[in-house]
Amino acid sequence: MLEAILFYGFAAMALAGAFGVLLSRNIVRTAVWLLATLGAAAGLYFLLGAMFVGAIQLIVYAGGTLVLIIFGVMLTSKNPHMRFAPRRAEVAVAAVVCLALVGLLVWVLLHSTWYVGPIVQTRAQWAQTGVNEHPWAHDLQAVTQFLDANHVAIVDAKGVPCGPVTLAGLARAAWYELTVMPQGDQGDRRQPLHDADGKPMSGDQLLAELHALPPQDRAIDDAALESAIAALESPDAPARTVQQVAYACGDADLLTDADGDGTRNIGLGFLGVYLLPFEVISVLLLAVLIGAAYLARPRVPASGGTGGGR
Amino acid sequence: MVPAPDYIPLINLPRPIEAVAVIAVYLGFVSVVAMFFIWWERKVSAHMQSRLGPMRVGGWHGWSQSLADGLKLLSKEDLIPDEADRPLFRIAPYLAFVPAFAAFAVLPFSAKFAFVDVSITVVLIFGILALEVLGVILGGWASNSKWSLYGAMREACQIVSYEIPLGLAVLTPVLTVGSLSLVDISIDQGGGIHRWLAFRNPFLFVSFGVFFIASLAANKRAPFDLPESESELVAGFHTEYSGMRFAMFFFAEYAAMFLIGGLAALLYLGGWYDPFGIVLHMEHTPSLVWWAALAGAGIFVVKAFTMVFVQMWLRWTLPRLRIDQVLYMCVKVLLPLACVNLLGVALWAWLFPGGAAQLAVQIVLTVIGAGGAGAFLAILVWAMFFRGRGITVSMLKPWTNLLHRTESK
């Protein structure tokens, strides 16, 4: 309920801000409308549980980029109430770029798989949703049965047992747990293992699968892996809190890890899989920095007449 | 079967009502603290200049001066200049105040009093504080006054530059503890003053200084108060503001002073732990957990207030820098220092993962740091003891005689 209110509130704010940017002719007011949109986007990230992305959105876009934009406007505009008067050609170019972007977004929207089912619920809510007709229901029941059979309960922040969670989420959570977390890091994060089809998985099976991976895809070595699996399978690991599982259980977990925010995964992505693109982008920023330094350097009068200096 | 949860609700209320109650308590706390700081700053400045400051309103030492000022500001006319950009002029004070207040939500007071405990509090708190600058810039721009615009431009310039050393300085405790949560960072510092992060290794010791200076600049406190420098720009970005809107800029600044003091305490000065490890011991005794939480919150507030006092002390001691000096300080002093610190902390963790050398360094640094603070306290006590006996003249006579000997001959 509250989440729905917040979601629609932030969505409305983002839309209103976007239209404000579009319709406002005063350049500083445009920046303020943009602030509304950026802040609302950060709020939506927070609602998704992607705390890190939300906070970085605030720091980089709302706090950094926007300040620079306003700064630039204040420095360049001669008239405090300067208004936009775009030329035809500019409108045409902007229209082409924007239509291309909209097309791309719509294409992504239509071609993505969206998981719309419940993420983590109490058992009573679970029974009311009629989720048994959901295509994933079979898998979910299998997971629930497995959890019950193994005396595993998933509890929320106040210790109340929760209902079933999605299979893919648990499988992925188990996966991240093993590939991401050093063994012995936080002993209470153990959870049941599943393979990609949702069947309970023994330690040996998982071990075999992980051994088959190329070494660069694994974050821990074989010995640590084996002890981690031993820890996962130990019978005295009965409960996990919902913060550790909930956000890993939806489909939105590319941004999230078992802690409820995506910090660890983002770090692994930047310094692992996507290291090269990340570095290439940082070279771009370096070029911008050098360009700024070049523009800001003191104009040295040309010595010896022609040639040097500007 | 189900183990006891970590989280014990303070009061057993439905979640939305609990949230509203917590917000009400926070709003009250922030307002009272900000008003107290305004009174305190006037007292500190007065005593540093051999005056008494406000003495009349209320009873003891004019304690309700801030309340009276608040009433006065509430009843004042809300003036908006003719040529101002009216909507922006109106919302700018809120844009400055709301982030400063919102950041309190993620500030933990002790292990139990951490109302929103997400695992990335450090990033979140700086994300929220980064928004505060927009209120100042928009207020300055929307006023359509040259003084205000100059103040706003200085603010933008200053904040954007000082966020870099500030961020790099904050990374050093994060790197040492290995967590982005203020609660985790604090818990790592329990068990005695030598565990405090400022005394962990030389790089963190320097990093604390970098953090403190950069945070002064980020909150536009003297000697970095160029955005409002009253001797050049009338009142800088809030020249055109009056009444309650003017007061909101002030509330934002003083609330942020507490935030910055609290962050310094949490990141470097042991969080809510006392220097002797008593609170840590209490936290591990099940019957004393709540007492530990209360005592910890008290210790945290005392530390934050101490850092706020240092901010006031600096404001009334140091002259204001010029804008080129401000940028020189950032780009050529703090930024390289912060980078070296970051590398140094990483190297230190790699070279000395623990053991006798680490402990020896901690003890030496503790002695230096605590000795400095002790010497300061001793001077303070000495000054209070000799207050009113003309210390400046009679006590310093031998030295002034030395200085003037050549003149008198």
Tab-separated table of C-alpha atoms in Angstrom, chain A residues 2 26 28-29 32 35 46 51-52 54-56 58-59 62-64 66-68 70-71 73-75 77 80-81 151 153 155-161 186 238-239 241 259 261 263, chain B residues 1-3 5-7 9 12-13 15-16 18 83-88 91 95 118-120 123-124 126-128 130-131 133-134 137-138 141 144 149 152-153 156-157 160 163 180:
chain	number	residue	atom	x	y	z
A	2	LEU	CA	2.563	2.509	1.148
A	26	ASN	CA	13.376	29.709	-18.745
A	28	VAL	CA	17.188	27.844	-14.850
A	29	ARG	CA	13.642	26.677	-14.241
A	32	VAL	CA	14.903	22.792	-11.460
A	35	LEU	CA	16.083	18.151	-10.486
A	46	PHE	CA	15.363	3.285	-3.457
A	51	MET	CA	20.186	1.786	-2.544
A	52	PHE	CA	23.639	2.277	-3.988
A	54	GLY	CA	19.918	5.645	-5.845
A	55	ALA	CA	22.529	7.328	-3.697
A	56	ILE	CA	24.944	7.632	-6.615
A	58	LEU	CA	21.719	11.790	-6.070
A	59	ILE	CA	25.436	12.515	-5.744
A	62	ALA	CA	21.344	15.813	-8.741
A	63	GLY	CA	24.327	17.069	-6.740
A	64	GLY	CA	27.100	17.219	-9.330
A	66	LEU	CA	22.959	19.664	-12.160
A	67	VAL	CA	25.105	22.086	-10.169
A	68	LEU	CA	27.487	22.266	-13.108
A	70	ILE	CA	23.242	25.724	-13.334
A	71	PHE	CA	26.739	27.058	-12.876
A	73	VAL	CA	23.962	28.819	-17.166
A	74	MET	CA	24.727	31.487	-14.582
A	75	LEU	CA	28.117	32.146	-16.102
A	77	SER	CA	23.601	33.905	-19.740
A	80	PRO	CA	18.884	36.720	-16.016
A	81	HIS	CA	15.536	35.924	-17.576
A	151	HIS	CA	13.274	-27.065	8.340
A	153	ALA	CA	12.268	-20.757	7.449
A	155	VAL	CA	11.870	-14.726	8.383
A	156	ASP	CA	11.285	-11.022	8.049
A	157	ALA	CA	12.872	-8.283	10.093
A	158	LYS	CA	10.699	-8.969	13.127
A	159	GLY	CA	11.285	-12.705	13.088
A	160	VAL	CA	7.957	-13.674	11.517
A	161	PRO	CA	8.277	-16.497	8.984
A	186	GLN	CA	29.422	-13.449	7.652
A	238	PRO	CA	17.734	-22.568	9.930
A	239	ALA	CA	16.804	-18.991	9.157
A	241	THR	CA	16.342	-12.526	7.435
A	259	ASP	CA	22.367	-7.475	1.417
A	261	ASP	CA	21.632	-3.264	-2.302
A	263	THR	CA	27.140	-2.432	-3.983
B	1	MET	CA	13.078	-22.298	16.436
B	2	VAL	CA	13.185	-18.859	14.940
B	3	PRO	CA	16.122	-17.006	16.451
B	5	PRO	CA	15.686	-10.897	15.498
B	6	ASP	CA	18.330	-8.222	15.520
B	7	TYR	CA	15.752	-5.521	15.233
B	9	PRO	CA	11.079	-2.100	17.656
B	12	ASN	CA	5.129	-1.572	19.224
B	13	LEU	CA	3.171	0.471	16.723
B	15	ARG	CA	4.890	0.799	10.750
B	16	PRO	CA	3.453	4.060	9.311
B	18	GLU	CA	6.045	4.451	14.009
B	83	GLU	CA	12.551	41.387	-10.275
B	84	ALA	CA	13.099	38.055	-8.553
B	85	ASP	CA	12.124	34.723	-10.056
B	86	ARG	CA	9.269	34.255	-7.625
B	87	PRO	CA	8.653	30.453	-7.621
B	88	LEU	CA	12.357	29.661	-7.420
B	91	ILE	CA	11.288	27.061	-2.948
B	95	LEU	CA	15.663	22.928	-1.007
B	118	VAL	CA	20.793	0.445	5.102
B	119	SER	CA	24.180	-0.967	4.292
B	120	ILE	CA	25.414	2.090	2.392
B	123	VAL	CA	27.099	7.085	0.365
B	124	LEU	CA	23.482	7.883	1.122
B	126	PHE	CA	26.598	12.347	1.112
B	127	GLY	CA	24.014	11.890	-1.620
B	128	ILE	CA	21.441	13.706	0.467
B	130	ALA	CA	24.877	17.001	-2.058
B	131	LEU	CA	21.396	18.387	-2.668
B	133	VAL	CA	23.911	23.239	-2.414
B	134	LEU	CA	21.075	23.532	-4.932
B	137	ILE	CA	22.539	28.347	-5.685
B	138	LEU	CA	18.908	28.767	-6.666
B	141	TRP	CA	20.182	33.184	-8.598
B	144	ASN	CA	18.255	38.652	-9.059
B	149	LEU	CA	24.583	35.818	-7.523
B	152	ALA	CA	25.768	31.514	-5.267
B	153	MET	CA	28.607	31.224	-7.779
B	156	ALA	CA	28.787	26.264	-6.501
B	157	CYS	CA	32.489	26.551	-7.201
B	160	VAL	CA	31.900	21.091	-6.453
B	163	GLU	CA	33.323	17.258	-2.649
B	180	LEU	CA	29.809	1.421	3.760
